[in-house]
Coordinates of C-alpha atoms in Angstrom, one line a residue:
X276 CA 151.9 71.8 151.5
X277 CA 153.6 71.4 148.1
X278 CA 157.1 70.1 148.3
X279 CA 159.5 72.1 146.2
X280 CA 161.6 70.1 143.7
X281 CA 165.3 70.4 143.9
X282 CA 166.7 73.1 141.6
X283 CA 169.0 70.8 139.7
X284 CA 166.0 68.5 138.9
X285 CA 163.8 71.1 137.3
X286 CA 166.0 73.6 135.4
X287 CA 169.2 73.7 133.4
X288 CA 169.8 77.3 134.6
X289 CA 172.3 78.2 137.2
X290 CA 171.2 79.9 140.5
X291 CA 172.7 83.2 139.2
X292 CA 170.8 83.0 136.0
X293 CA 167.5 82.3 137.8
X294 CA 168.1 85.3 140.2
X295 CA 168.8 87.5 137.2
X296 CA 165.6 86.4 135.4
X297 CA 163.5 86.9 138.5
X298 CA 164.8 90.3 139.2
X299 CA 164.0 91.3 135.6
X300 CA 160.5 89.8 135.5
X301 CA 159.3 91.7 138.6
X302 CA 159.8 94.9 136.6
X303 CA 157.3 93.9 133.9
X304 CA 153.6 94.6 133.5
X305 CA 151.2 91.7 132.9
X306 CA 151.1 92.7 129.2
X307 CA 154.9 92.6 129.0
X308 CA 155.0 89.2 130.8
X309 CA 152.6 87.7 128.2
X310 CA 154.6 89.1 125.4
X311 CA 157.9 87.8 126.9
X312 CA 156.3 84.3 127.5
X313 CA 155.2 84.1 123.8
X314 CA 158.5 85.5 122.6
X315 CA 160.5 82.9 124.5
X316 CA 158.2 80.1 123.3
X317 CA 158.6 81.4 119.8
X318 CA 162.4 81.3 120.1
X319 CA 162.3 77.7 121.3
X320 CA 160.0 76.8 118.4
X321 CA 162.2 78.5 115.9
X322 CA 165.3 76.8 117.3
X323 CA 163.5 73.5 116.9
X324 CA 162.0 74.1 113.5
X325 CA 164.1 76.5 111.6
X326 CA 165.8 73.7 109.7
X327 CA 162.3 72.4 108.9
X328 CA 161.2 75.5 107.1
X329 CA 164.6 76.5 105.6
X330 CA 165.3 74.1 102.8
X331 CA 168.5 75.5 101.4
X332 CA 170.0 75.2 98.0
X333 CA 172.7 73.0 99.5
X334 CA 170.2 70.3 100.4
X335 CA 171.5 67.0 98.9
X336 CA 169.5 64.0 98.1
X337 CA 171.8 61.3 96.9
X338 CA 170.9 57.9 95.7
X339 CA 167.3 58.7 95.0
X340 CA 165.7 57.1 92.0
X341 CA 164.3 60.3 90.4
X342 CA 161.3 58.7 88.7
X343 CA 160.0 56.9 91.8
X344 CA 156.6 57.6 93.2
X345 CA 156.4 59.6 96.5
X346 CA 154.6 57.6 99.2
X347 CA 152.5 59.7 101.5
X348 CA 151.1 58.1 104.7
X349 CA 148.4 59.7 106.8
X350 CA 147.9 58.5 110.4
X351 CA 145.0 60.5 111.7
X352 CA 143.0 60.5 115.0
X353 CA 140.5 63.3 114.4
X354 CA 141.0 64.1 110.7
X355 CA 143.7 66.8 110.8
X356 CA 146.5 64.5 109.5
X357 CA 144.3 63.2 106.7
X358 CA 143.2 66.6 105.6
X359 CA 146.8 67.9 105.5
X360 CA 147.9 64.8 103.6
X361 CA 145.2 65.3 101.0
X362 CA 146.3 68.9 100.5
X363 CA 149.9 67.9 100.1
X364 CA 148.9 65.1 97.7
X365 CA 147.2 67.7 95.5
X366 CA 150.2 70.1 95.7
X367 CA 152.5 67.3 94.6
X368 CA 150.3 66.4 91.7
X369 CA 150.2 70.0 90.6
X370 CA 154.0 69.8 89.9
X371 CA 153.4 66.7 87.8
X372 CA 154.9 64.2 90.2
X373 CA 153.6 60.7 91.1
X374 CA 152.3 60.5 94.6
X375 CA 150.4 57.6 96.4
X376 CA 148.4 58.6 99.4
X377 CA 147.7 55.8 102.0
X378 CA 145.7 55.6 105.1
X379 CA 148.2 54.1 107.6
X380 CA 145.6 51.4 108.3
X381 CA 145.8 50.1 104.7
X382 CA 149.5 50.6 104.0
X383 CA 151.5 47.4 103.6
X384 CA 154.1 48.3 106.1
X385 CA 156.5 45.4 105.4
X386 CA 157.4 47.2 102.1
X387 CA 158.4 50.4 103.8
X388 CA 162.1 49.6 103.3
X389 CA 161.6 49.7 99.6
X390 CA 160.2 53.3 99.6
X391 CA 162.6 55.9 98.2
X392 CA 160.6 59.0 99.0
X393 CA 158.4 58.7 102.1
X394 CA 156.3 61.4 103.9
X395 CA 154.5 60.6 107.1
X396 CA 151.9 62.9 108.6
X397 CA 150.7 61.7 112.0
X398 CA 148.8 62.8 115.0
X399 CA 149.5 61.7 118.6
X400 CA 147.0 60.0 120.9
X401 CA 146.6 59.5 124.6
X402 CA 149.8 59.0 126.5
X403 CA 152.0 59.8 123.4
X404 CA 150.7 56.8 121.4
X405 CA 150.3 56.7 117.6
X406 CA 146.7 56.8 116.3
X407 CA 144.8 53.5 116.3
X408 CA 145.2 53.2 112.5
X409 CA 149.0 53.4 112.7
X410 CA 149.7 51.0 115.5
X411 CA 150.6 48.1 113.2
X412 CA 153.1 50.3 111.2
X413 CA 154.5 51.7 114.5
X414 CA 155.0 48.3 116.0
X415 CA 156.6 46.9 112.9
X416 CA 159.1 49.8 112.7
X417 CA 160.1 49.3 116.4
X418 CA 160.3 45.5 116.1
X419 CA 163.3 43.4 115.3
X420 CA 161.7 42.6 111.9
X421 CA 162.1 46.1 110.6
X422 CA 164.5 46.2 107.7
X423 CA 167.3 48.8 107.2
X424 CA 166.3 51.7 105.0
X425 CA 169.5 53.3 103.6
X426 CA 167.9 54.2 100.3
X427 CA 164.9 56.0 101.8
X428 CA 164.5 59.7 102.1
X429 CA 161.7 60.9 104.4
X430 CA 159.9 63.8 106.1
X431 CA 157.6 63.7 109.1
X432 CA 154.9 66.2 110.1
X433 CA 153.6 65.7 113.6
X434 CA 150.4 66.9 115.1
X435 CA 150.1 67.3 118.9
X436 CA 148.8 69.4 121.8
X437 CA 151.3 71.1 124.1
X438 CA 148.9 70.8 127.0
X439 CA 149.7 67.1 127.0
X440 CA 152.9 65.7 128.6
X441 CA 153.9 63.7 125.5
X442 CA 153.5 66.5 122.9
X443 CA 153.6 65.2 119.3
X444 CA 155.4 62.0 120.5
X445 CA 154.2 59.7 117.8
X446 CA 155.7 61.9 115.1
X447 CA 159.0 62.2 117.0
X448 CA 159.1 58.4 117.4
X449 CA 158.5 57.8 113.7
X450 CA 161.2 60.4 112.8
X451 CA 163.8 59.0 115.2
X452 CA 163.2 55.4 114.2
X453 CA 163.4 56.0 110.5
X454 CA 166.8 57.7 111.1
X455 CA 167.9 54.7 113.2
X456 CA 167.0 52.4 110.4
X457 CA 169.3 54.4 108.1
X458 CA 166.8 56.6 106.2
X459 CA 167.8 60.2 105.4
X460 CA 165.7 63.2 106.1
X461 CA 164.4 65.4 103.3
X462 CA 164.0 68.0 105.9
X463 CA 163.6 68.1 109.7
X464 CA 160.4 67.1 111.4
X465 CA 157.7 69.7 112.2
X466 CA 155.8 69.5 115.4
X467 CA 152.6 71.6 115.6
X468 CA 150.1 72.5 118.3
X469 CA 146.3 72.7 117.8
X470 CA 146.6 76.1 116.0
X471 CA 148.6 74.7 113.1
X472 CA 147.2 76.0 109.9
X473 CA 149.9 78.6 109.1
X474 CA 152.8 76.2 110.0
X475 CA 151.2 73.5 107.9
X476 CA 150.9 75.7 104.9
X477 CA 154.5 76.8 105.1
X478 CA 155.6 73.2 105.4
X479 CA 153.6 72.1 102.4
X480 CA 155.2 74.9 100.3
X481 CA 158.7 73.9 101.5
X482 CA 158.1 70.2 100.7
X483 CA 156.9 71.0 97.2
X484 CA 159.8 73.4 96.6
X485 CA 162.3 70.8 97.7
X486 CA 160.7 68.2 95.4
X487 CA 160.5 70.6 92.6
X488 CA 164.1 71.9 92.8
X489 CA 165.9 68.7 93.8
X490 CA 163.9 65.9 92.3
X491 CA 163.2 66.2 88.6
X492 CA 160.6 63.6 87.8
X493 CA 160.4 62.2 84.3
X494 CA 157.2 60.4 85.0
X495 CA 153.7 61.5 84.2
X496 CA 151.1 61.5 86.9
X497 CA 148.7 58.5 86.6
X498 CA 145.8 58.3 89.0
X499 CA 145.3 54.8 90.5
X500 CA 141.9 54.6 92.1
X501 CA 142.9 51.3 93.8
X502 CA 146.0 52.7 95.5
X503 CA 144.5 54.9 98.2
X504 CA 141.6 54.2 100.5
X505 CA 141.4 57.9 101.5
X506 CA 140.2 58.9 98.1
X507 CA 137.3 56.4 98.3
X508 CA 135.8 58.1 101.4
X509 CA 132.6 59.9 100.7
X510 CA 133.5 63.6 100.2
X511 CA 131.4 66.4 101.6
X512 CA 131.5 70.1 101.3
X513 CA 131.2 70.2 105.1
X514 CA 134.2 70.0 107.4
X515 CA 135.7 71.5 110.6
X516 CA 136.4 74.8 108.9
X517 CA 133.0 74.8 107.1
X518 CA 130.5 73.0 109.3
X519 CA 126.9 72.2 108.4
X520 CA 124.3 74.3 110.2
X521 CA 121.9 71.6 111.2
X522 CA 119.0 71.4 113.6
X523 CA 118.6 69.6 116.9
X524 CA 115.2 67.8 116.5
X525 CA 115.0 65.5 119.5
X526 CA 116.7 65.0 122.9
X527 CA 115.8 62.7 125.8
X528 CA 117.4 61.2 128.8
X529 CA 118.2 57.4 128.6
X530 CA 119.5 56.9 132.2
X531 CA 117.1 56.9 135.2
X532 CA 116.8 59.9 137.4
X533 CA 118.5 57.9 140.2
X534 CA 121.6 57.1 138.0
X535 CA 125.0 58.5 138.9
X536 CA 125.3 59.3 135.2
X537 CA 123.2 61.7 133.1
X538 CA 123.1 60.3 129.6
X539 CA 121.0 61.7 126.8
X540 CA 120.0 60.5 123.2
X541 CA 120.1 63.3 120.6
X542 CA 118.8 63.3 117.1
X543 CA 120.0 66.0 114.6
X544 CA 118.1 66.8 111.4
X545 CA 120.3 67.0 108.3
X546 CA 117.6 67.1 105.7
X547 CA 118.5 68.6 102.3
X548 CA 122.2 68.7 103.3
X549 CA 123.5 65.8 101.2
X550 CA 125.6 64.8 104.2
X551 CA 126.6 61.1 104.3
X552 CA 128.1 59.0 107.0
X553 CA 128.8 55.3 107.8
X554 CA 128.5 53.3 111.0
X555 CA 131.7 53.8 112.9
X556 CA 132.0 57.5 112.0
X557 CA 132.1 60.3 114.5
X558 CA 130.2 63.6 114.6
X559 CA 132.2 66.7 115.2
X560 CA 130.3 69.4 117.2
X561 CA 131.3 73.0 117.5
X562 CA 129.8 74.0 120.9
X563 CA 129.4 77.3 122.7
X564 CA 130.5 78.1 126.2
X565 CA 128.0 78.8 129.0
X566 CA 127.1 82.5 129.3
X567 CA 127.0 82.2 133.1
X568 CA 130.6 80.9 133.1
X569 CA 131.6 83.8 130.8
X570 CA 130.0 86.4 133.1
X571 CA 131.6 84.9 136.1
X572 CA 135.1 85.0 134.5
X573 CA 134.5 88.6 133.3
X574 CA 133.4 89.7 136.8
X575 CA 136.6 88.1 138.3
X576 CA 138.8 90.0 135.8
X577 CA 136.8 93.2 136.1
X578 CA 136.0 93.2 132.4
X579 CA 132.7 94.1 130.8
X580 CA 132.6 91.7 127.8
X581 CA 131.7 94.5 125.4
X582 CA 135.4 95.3 124.7
X583 CA 136.5 94.8 121.1
X584 CA 139.1 92.1 120.4
X585 CA 140.4 90.4 117.3
X586 CA 140.2 86.6 116.7
X587 CA 142.2 85.6 113.6
X588 CA 142.1 89.2 112.4
X589 CA 138.3 89.3 112.8
X590 CA 136.9 92.0 115.1
X591 CA 134.3 91.0 117.7
X592 CA 133.2 91.6 121.3
X593 CA 135.1 89.9 124.1
X594 CA 132.0 88.0 125.1
X595 CA 131.5 86.6 121.6
X596 CA 135.1 85.5 121.5
X597 CA 134.8 83.7 124.8
X598 CA 131.5 82.1 123.8
X599 CA 132.6 80.6 120.5
X600 CA 136.3 80.6 120.1
X601 CA 138.1 79.8 123.3
X602 CA 138.3 76.8 125.7
X603 CA 137.0 77.8 129.2
X604 CA 136.3 74.4 130.9
X605 CA 139.3 72.1 130.1
X606 CA 142.4 73.2 132.0
X607 CA 145.8 72.5 130.6
X608 CA 149.5 72.9 131.5
X609 CA 149.7 75.7 128.9
X610 CA 147.0 77.8 130.6
X611 CA 148.6 77.2 134.0
X612 CA 152.0 78.3 132.7
X613 CA 150.5 81.4 131.2
X614 CA 148.7 82.4 134.4
X615 CA 151.8 81.6 136.5
X616 CA 154.0 83.8 134.2
X617 CA 151.7 86.8 134.6
X618 CA 150.9 86.5 138.3
X619 CA 154.1 85.0 139.6
X620 CA 151.9 83.0 141.9
X621 CA 154.1 80.8 144.1
X622 CA 151.6 77.9 144.2
X623 CA 151.3 77.8 140.4
X624 CA 155.1 78.3 139.9
X625 CA 155.8 75.4 142.2
X626 CA 153.3 73.2 140.3
X627 CA 155.2 73.8 137.1
X628 CA 158.2 72.3 138.8
X629 CA 156.4 69.0 139.6
X630 CA 154.7 67.3 136.7
X631 CA 152.9 64.8 138.8
X632 CA 151.3 67.5 141.0
X633 CA 150.7 69.6 137.9
X634 CA 148.8 66.9 136.2
X635 CA 146.6 66.2 139.3
X636 CA 145.9 70.0 139.6
X637 CA 144.9 70.2 135.9
X638 CA 142.5 67.3 136.3
X639 CA 140.8 68.6 139.5
X640 CA 140.9 72.4 138.9
X641 CA 138.9 73.9 136.1
X642 CA 140.1 77.2 134.6
X643 CA 137.5 79.2 136.5
X644 CA 138.5 77.6 139.8
X645 CA 142.1 78.5 139.2
X646 CA 141.1 82.1 138.4
X647 CA 139.3 82.3 141.8
X648 CA 142.6 81.4 143.5
X649 CA 144.9 84.0 142.0
X650 CA 144.8 87.8 141.7
X651 CA 145.2 88.9 138.1
X652 CA 144.6 92.1 136.1
X653 CA 144.8 91.9 132.3
X654 CA 143.4 93.4 129.2
X655 CA 140.8 91.6 127.0
X656 CA 143.3 90.8 124.3
X657 CA 145.8 89.5 126.9
X658 CA 143.0 87.2 128.2
X659 CA 142.7 85.6 124.8
X660 CA 146.5 85.1 124.6
X661 CA 146.3 83.1 127.8
X662 CA 143.5 80.8 126.8
X663 CA 143.6 77.9 124.3
X664 CA 141.6 78.0 121.0
X665 CA 138.4 76.0 121.2
X666 CA 138.4 72.6 119.6
X667 CA 135.3 70.7 118.4
X668 CA 134.2 67.7 120.4
X669 CA 133.7 64.3 118.8
X670 CA 130.9 61.8 119.5
X671 CA 130.6 58.3 118.1
X672 CA 127.5 58.3 115.8
X673 CA 124.8 55.9 117.2
X674 CA 122.7 55.5 114.1
X675 CA 122.9 54.0 110.6
X676 CA 121.8 56.3 107.8
X677 CA 120.3 53.4 106.0
X678 CA 117.7 53.2 108.9
X679 CA 117.3 56.8 110.1
X680 CA 117.6 58.7 106.7
X681 CA 118.2 62.4 107.1
X682 CA 119.2 62.2 110.8
X683 CA 122.3 61.7 112.9
X684 CA 122.0 60.2 116.4
X685 CA 124.5 60.7 119.2
X686 CA 124.7 59.6 122.8
X687 CA 126.0 62.2 125.2
X688 CA 127.0 61.8 128.9
X689 CA 126.9 65.2 130.6
X690 CA 129.9 66.1 132.7
X691 CA 128.6 67.6 136.0
X692 CA 130.7 68.8 139.0
X693 CA 130.8 71.5 141.6
X694 CA 133.5 74.1 142.2
X695 CA 133.4 77.4 144.2
X696 CA 129.9 76.6 145.5
X697 CA 128.5 76.4 141.9
X698 CA 127.3 73.5 139.9
X699 CA 129.0 73.3 136.5
X700 CA 129.0 71.2 133.3
X701 CA 131.4 70.2 130.7
X702 CA 131.7 72.7 127.8
X703 CA 130.3 70.5 125.0
X704 CA 128.1 68.1 127.0
X705 CA 126.4 71.0 128.9
X706 CA 125.8 72.8 125.7
X707 CA 124.2 69.8 124.0
X708 CA 122.0 68.8 126.9
X709 CA 121.3 71.9 129.0
X710 CA 121.7 75.0 126.8
X711 CA 120.7 74.3 123.2
X712 CA 117.0 73.9 122.7
X713 CA 115.1 71.5 120.4
X714 CA 114.7 73.0 116.9
X715 CA 117.7 75.3 117.4
X716 CA 120.7 75.3 115.1
X717 CA 123.9 73.4 115.7
X718 CA 127.3 73.4 113.8
X719 CA 128.4 69.9 112.9
X720 CA 130.6 67.9 110.5
X721 CA 131.3 64.2 109.9
X722 CA 134.7 62.8 110.9
X723 CA 135.1 59.5 109.0
X724 CA 136.6 56.6 110.9
X725 CA 137.8 54.0 108.5
X726 CA 139.4 52.1 111.4
X727 CA 136.1 51.1 112.9
X728 CA 134.1 49.5 110.1
X729 CA 131.8 46.5 109.9
X730 CA 133.2 43.6 107.9
X731 CA 132.4 43.8 104.2
X732 CA 131.1 40.3 104.3
X733 CA 127.8 40.4 106.2
X734 CA 128.1 36.6 107.0
X735 CA 131.1 37.3 109.3
X736 CA 130.4 37.1 113.0
X737 CA 130.7 40.3 115.0
X738 CA 131.7 40.7 118.7
X739 CA 131.0 44.2 120.2
X740 CA 132.6 45.2 123.5
X741 CA 131.5 48.5 125.0
X742 CA 131.1 50.3 128.3
X743 CA 128.9 53.4 129.1
X744 CA 128.5 55.5 126.0
X745 CA 130.8 53.2 124.2
X746 CA 127.7 51.4 123.2
X747 CA 126.8 54.2 120.8
X748 CA 128.5 52.9 117.6
X749 CA 127.2 49.4 118.2
X750 CA 123.7 50.7 118.0
X751 CA 124.6 52.0 114.5
X752 CA 126.2 48.6 113.7
X753 CA 123.0 46.7 114.6
X754 CA 120.9 49.1 112.6
X755 CA 123.1 48.5 109.6
X756 CA 123.2 44.7 110.0
X757 CA 119.5 44.8 110.2
X758 CA 119.2 46.9 107.0
X759 CA 121.6 44.6 105.2
X760 CA 119.8 41.4 106.4
X761 CA 123.2 40.3 107.6
X762 CA 123.3 36.6 108.4
X763 CA 126.5 36.8 110.5
X764 CA 126.1 36.3 114.3
X765 CA 126.3 39.3 116.6
X766 CA 127.4 39.2 120.3
X767 CA 127.3 42.3 122.6
X768 CA 129.3 42.7 125.8
X769 CA 128.1 45.8 127.6
X770 CA 129.1 47.3 131.0
X771 CA 127.8 50.1 133.1
X772 CA 127.0 50.9 136.7
X773 CA 123.5 49.5 137.4
X774 CA 121.1 47.4 135.4
X775 CA 118.0 49.4 136.4
X776 CA 119.5 52.8 136.0
X777 CA 122.1 52.5 133.2
X778 CA 121.1 50.0 130.6
X779 CA 121.4 52.3 127.6
X780 CA 118.9 51.6 124.7
X781 CA 117.7 48.5 126.7
X782 CA 114.4 48.1 124.8
X783 CA 116.2 48.1 121.4
X784 CA 118.8 45.5 122.5
X785 CA 116.1 43.3 123.9
X786 CA 114.2 43.6 120.6
X787 CA 117.2 42.7 118.6
X788 CA 117.8 39.7 120.8
X789 CA 114.1 38.6 120.6
X790 CA 114.1 38.9 116.8
X791 CA 117.3 36.9 116.5
X792 CA 119.6 39.6 115.0
X793 CA 121.5 39.8 118.3
X794 CA 122.7 36.3 118.9
X795 CA 124.1 36.8 122.4
X796 CA 124.2 39.6 125.0
X797 CA 126.3 39.6 128.1
X798 CA 126.1 42.5 130.5
X799 CA 128.4 43.6 133.4
X800 CA 127.0 45.8 136.2
X801 CA 129.8 47.1 138.4
X802 CA 127.6 48.5 141.2
X803 CA 124.8 45.9 141.5
X804 CA 126.8 43.7 143.9
X805 CA 129.7 44.0 146.3
X806 CA 132.3 42.6 143.9
X807 CA 132.6 44.8 140.9
X808 CA 132.0 43.1 137.5
X809 CA 133.3 44.6 134.3
X810 CA 133.1 43.6 130.7
X811 CA 136.6 42.0 130.8
X812 CA 135.3 39.6 133.5
X813 CA 132.5 38.6 131.2
X814 CA 135.0 38.0 128.4
X815 CA 137.0 35.6 130.5
X816 CA 133.9 33.9 131.8
X817 CA 132.7 33.2 128.2
X818 CA 136.2 32.3 127.0
X819 CA 135.5 28.9 125.4
X820 CA 132.7 30.2 123.2
X821 CA 134.3 33.5 122.5
X822 CA 137.5 31.8 121.2
X823 CA 135.2 29.5 119.1
X824 CA 133.7 32.7 117.4
X825 CA 137.2 34.1 116.8
X826 CA 138.2 30.8 115.2
X827 CA 135.2 31.1 112.9
X828 CA 136.5 34.5 111.7
X829 CA 134.7 36.9 114.0
X830 CA 135.6 40.6 114.0
X831 CA 136.2 42.2 117.4
X832 CA 135.2 45.8 118.2
X833 CA 136.0 47.7 121.4
X834 CA 134.6 51.2 122.3
X835 CA 135.0 53.2 125.4
X836 CA 137.5 54.6 127.9
X837 CA 141.1 54.3 126.6
X838 CA 143.0 54.6 129.9
X839 CA 141.3 51.8 131.8
X840 CA 138.5 49.9 130.0
X841 CA 140.3 49.4 126.7
X842 CA 143.5 48.3 128.3
X843 CA 141.7 45.8 130.6
X844 CA 139.8 44.4 127.7
X845 CA 143.0 44.0 125.7
X846 CA 144.6 42.1 128.6
X847 CA 141.6 39.8 128.8
X848 CA 141.8 39.1 125.1
X849 CA 145.5 38.3 125.4
X850 CA 144.7 35.9 128.2
X851 CA 142.0 34.2 126.1
X852 CA 144.4 33.7 123.2
X853 CA 147.1 32.3 125.6
X854 CA 144.7 29.9 127.3
X855 CA 142.5 28.7 124.5
X856 CA 145.0 29.1 121.7
X857 CA 147.8 27.4 123.7
X858 CA 150.1 30.3 123.2
X859 CA 152.7 32.0 125.4
X860 CA 152.1 35.7 126.3
X861 CA 154.4 36.9 123.5
X862 CA 152.6 34.8 120.9
X863 CA 149.2 35.8 122.3
X864 CA 150.2 39.5 121.9
X865 CA 151.4 38.8 118.4
X866 CA 148.1 37.1 117.6
X867 CA 146.1 40.2 118.5
X868 CA 148.7 42.4 116.6
X869 CA 148.0 40.3 113.5
X870 CA 144.2 40.6 114.1
X871 CA 144.7 44.3 114.0
X872 CA 146.6 44.1 110.7
X873 CA 143.8 42.0 109.3
X874 CA 141.3 44.6 110.5
X875 CA 139.6 42.0 112.6
X876 CA 140.4 43.8 115.9
X877 CA 139.3 47.4 115.8
X878 CA 139.0 50.0 118.6
X879 CA 137.3 53.3 119.0
X880 CA 138.6 54.6 122.3
X881 CA 138.8 58.0 123.9

């Protein structure tokens, strides 16, 4: 039984107000409830953002040196922040103003107090954290070393996902901290959800209008090719909005049939596409939902699928919309809220009052399972209003183009589970492994990851730490090191369940070791003995030699689960620095912070 949270803890409304609202809601149809829900959400968004999009003629920017360059910082996780930053950069150049665009990873953050015009565009990651590339900047701003910024005027645009508890938190943190340091807002912060294009376009126009009307630049734009790492990334005509239609050429299983995991190696043909990528990059995949899942949902809702609906003003059948445009597997608090609003289901309404139970419910109850538990009657277009837009899935690329040519390899672990007496799969992983056939078409694009790059000097030692499919980018690293005839040492730490069942790409790693390219390999098998052994245990066991490599200038790479593995590895690395570097814990943490700044400690975690 779900314990109901006390009224005073969950709502700012009085009992009378709640009774009034409930008495009104029971008179509404499902269509009216959806409309009211969206209307109230819109009111809240407008109240929060109207100052953002309303740059009045009374806006004052005092003490700004008018011929100073605008500094634009992009902190991206999956590319959205970077793409918006590039568009804004071009907009600002079009009004003949100087603008310098920086990847947060390459920005010299200690000079931030000297900026006069600063714009930060950031995403949020995990439990409200900044993207990996912005951690150094974030930590500096929130440290005692941060310098007051009374002469800085700034604006923040923050990407997020309302289905997560800490929606757009990184941007909110940057915004509040800059204010605390004495900086002045050019305009209020904008927080956007995953369907952000319209709000982003409005914000760009408002920023440009503000700069144009209030800041009369006397300088002439001069392009500085050395100023911005983003401009040096290989450009491509393919992106999230315009993916490459490629072909799945090969797929095979790389775990044993007895393994608890179902992991497959996929090879995608990109011949004649002029698509380029680097080791460390990710592959974005637009998947399609399972037709069986769609039919099950339609049957539950007594819909046919042939009904005509509109998706971004484009007419199509309901079945097509559900197959290609909406998320049907990953449940979120937004979907739960939408269903609870329509059905007034007591169980769901109680969940909305208890964030801990809500989060547990979301993790254990897919959308289809939730639909089986409630009674709901809605129109096709109302169904689309309830669901969340589909997002592409990202996979670390497990090949180096210098070795495989016109191919991209990825490593996919299929999500499999059972609900309502039916076996189900994850949306993207099931599509890639079970539903799409070899030689069929697939929509893909490259997501560059400049925060996970091999050292430019091939003589530098490399330490790779990965668990499960986190081994994928390290396969690409070794292919590239082989192609470059790199003389630097290479050390792999790899963890998984069992040696016999789960040693991904075992033959390749053994060949690299036999040929001398892979200097050392340490594996951790958590289920091969009574006491579980993980990669962090292997790090501590090899502490003396590991610290010696670090002292020689080794670069450290971590890839895998963000919530557990990456945190445990980080703790082990801090312990190593403390023990073998004779440091206190604060100094050891600072050591790894500086390693990040030097780009010698890089993580690709998910």
